[in-house]
């Protein structure tokens, strides 16, 4: 066993930016989340998952540890599964983020141990269930059930205690507490305890923070039920997370099934950490380090912007795994200095394309058909991870000095970015480029995305995929902007390894094709 390393932590740096310190140094998790059941078998992991992950240049794997696997009998713990996962991660030289599948996973309670499931039947049950408006039981233990929350907290504490003892080299660098919590199938929990709470005056911290009074409905009107559920789930999570942190204070976050069409709490999980509920979550769950979006919707860019606001670090534990993933990564890192980016079902990424996804499966999984279009996704993401992984320090410095400018195609043709000396006109061209008079962007091109780092007023790093850049003089400046030199190449540990000098036929335009890459460009002006 190696000697103890520094504890991972998420904190603010001296510029007020969130930073995830791993082994004492800033860390970006170039990650992937594996399918829910994969980590329940070490053999399956060895045969199917680890080999599929090796080509991807990931530094972090996000995987579930379910309550049912570590406490199969009440009070008797078996940590052989997490121990095996940690040993394998060390062998593969990746870090782990553990998903604690405790009481709640996607709004339901399917990962609790069998003995807990058996104790959940009937209104007087030890682990009583949430109920819908007609009093019918939901497939969800109520967050008002203090016995259940206490049992979950005890199991989670035992897991964290075990990690504190065995994981001295900090293979595990963060933990997600529960998964996509909230009530599904009703606009709130209607069990007896919930009904009583709904009529009570709102808790004092909520009244003080929001400057409102009365019961939940009087205080928050239409949002009252969701506010109450958010307060309740966040309070339960606080109990669970703080128990875990008291023995091993790893960074802890919660993830959200986003507010989305059909836009009604209960259709998406009611009470989960959606952006609108962030304040109430923060009030009730101070042990949580950040609020993370699971992004399967098309308006990815808006979600990133929303979750990177109000001092919350952008941490994406799940995103649709498609050929667009690489561009999404460039935006998350380039625009928001993201701490983590992780396509879901990552072990399938290098797999074959599945054209026809069953619509009912898509509805159940709450994802679009694009989630199954993995053609070339693995190669593209691997290239992007390799690229970002070797430029991390440059990116960090550029963020600190405000020299990085990110963009992502979003049903638009491009964007113009004002730089220190020039304006950079970005056109989303896809694989073909449109300036040779061709058909323009091919319909099967990936979404374009990338960033520009200003190394000096005349020198730029251009990174990403599927766009061209035209540098223009500032309006009113009577000069022509010329390309002094343009190199392709790659970074290795922050050092530029030049490839071809792109001149002649390749030199007229700056175009990054439909595959993630970086170019280094020097400009000059003439008149
Ligand atoms: C979101 C959940 O958090 C994941 O565990 C997984 O079920 C995906 N949805 C499937 O798309």
mmCIF file with all atom_site columns, C-alpha atoms and ligand atoms in Angstrom, residues 36 105-106 179-180 294 296 318 344 365 367, ligand 1:
data_model
loop_
_atom_site.group_PDB
_atom_site.id
_atom_site.type_symbol
_atom_site.label_atom_id
_atom_site.label_alt_id
_atom_site.label_comp_id
_atom_site.label_asym_id
_atom_site.label_entity_id
_atom_site.label_seq_id
_atom_site.pdbx_PDB_ins_code
_atom_site.Cartn_x
_atom_site.Cartn_y
_atom_site.Cartn_z
_atom_site.occupancy
_atom_site.B_iso_or_equiv
_atom_site.pdbx_formal_charge
_atom_site.auth_seq_id
_atom_site.auth_comp_id
_atom_site.auth_asym_id
_atom_site.auth_atom_id
_atom_site.pdbx_PDB_model_num
ATOM   1  C CA . UNK A 1 36  ? -25.651 1.061  -14.251 1.00 0.00 ? 36  UNK A CA 1
ATOM   2  C CA . UNK A 1 105 ? -31.829 6.188  -8.293  1.00 0.00 ? 105 UNK A CA 1
ATOM   3  C CA . UNK A 1 106 ? -33.740 8.049  -11.066 1.00 0.00 ? 106 UNK A CA 1
ATOM   4  C CA . UNK A 1 179 ? -28.788 9.586  -8.323  1.00 0.00 ? 179 UNK A CA 1
ATOM   5  C CA . UNK A 1 180 ? -31.344 11.871 -9.961  1.00 0.00 ? 180 UNK A CA 1
ATOM   6  C CA . UNK A 1 294 ? -27.157 15.096 -16.566 1.00 0.00 ? 294 UNK A CA 1
ATOM   7  C CA . UNK A 1 296 ? -29.505 14.553 -22.591 1.00 0.00 ? 296 UNK A CA 1
ATOM   8  C CA . UNK A 1 318 ? -23.614 12.334 -17.585 1.00 0.00 ? 318 UNK A CA 1
ATOM   9  C CA . UNK A 1 344 ? -22.913 8.059  -20.261 1.00 0.00 ? 344 UNK A CA 1
ATOM   10 C CA . UNK A 1 365 ? -34.337 6.202  -20.585 1.00 0.00 ? 365 UNK A CA 1
ATOM   11 C CA . UNK A 1 367 ? -33.010 10.354 -23.982 1.00 0.00 ? 367 UNK A CA 1
HETATM 12 C C1 . LIG B 2 .   ? -29.798 8.977  -16.259 1.00 0.00 ? 1   LIG B C1 1
HETATM 13 C C2 . LIG B 2 .   ? -29.379 8.132  -15.074 1.00 0.00 ? 1   LIG B C2 1
HETATM 14 O O1 . LIG B 2 .   ? -28.805 8.942  -14.077 1.00 0.00 ? 1   LIG B O1 1
HETATM 15 C C3 . LIG B 2 .   ? -28.409 7.052  -15.477 1.00 0.00 ? 1   LIG B C3 1
HETATM 16 O O2 . LIG B 2 .   ? -28.135 6.229  -14.381 1.00 0.00 ? 1   LIG B O2 1
HETATM 17 C C4 . LIG B 2 .   ? -28.964 6.260  -16.625 1.00 0.00 ? 1   LIG B C4 1
HETATM 18 O O3 . LIG B 2 .   ? -30.102 5.580  -16.223 1.00 0.00 ? 1   LIG B O3 1
HETATM 19 C C5 . LIG B 2 .   ? -29.254 7.173  -17.787 1.00 0.00 ? 1   LIG B C5 1
HETATM 20 N N1 . LIG B 2 .   ? -30.211 8.182  -17.394 1.00 0.00 ? 1   LIG B N1 1
HETATM 21 C C6 . LIG B 2 .   ? -29.780 6.398  -18.987 1.00 0.00 ? 1   LIG B C6 1
HETATM 22 O O4 . LIG B 2 .   ? -29.923 7.229  -20.060 1.00 0.00 ? 1   LIG B O4 1
#
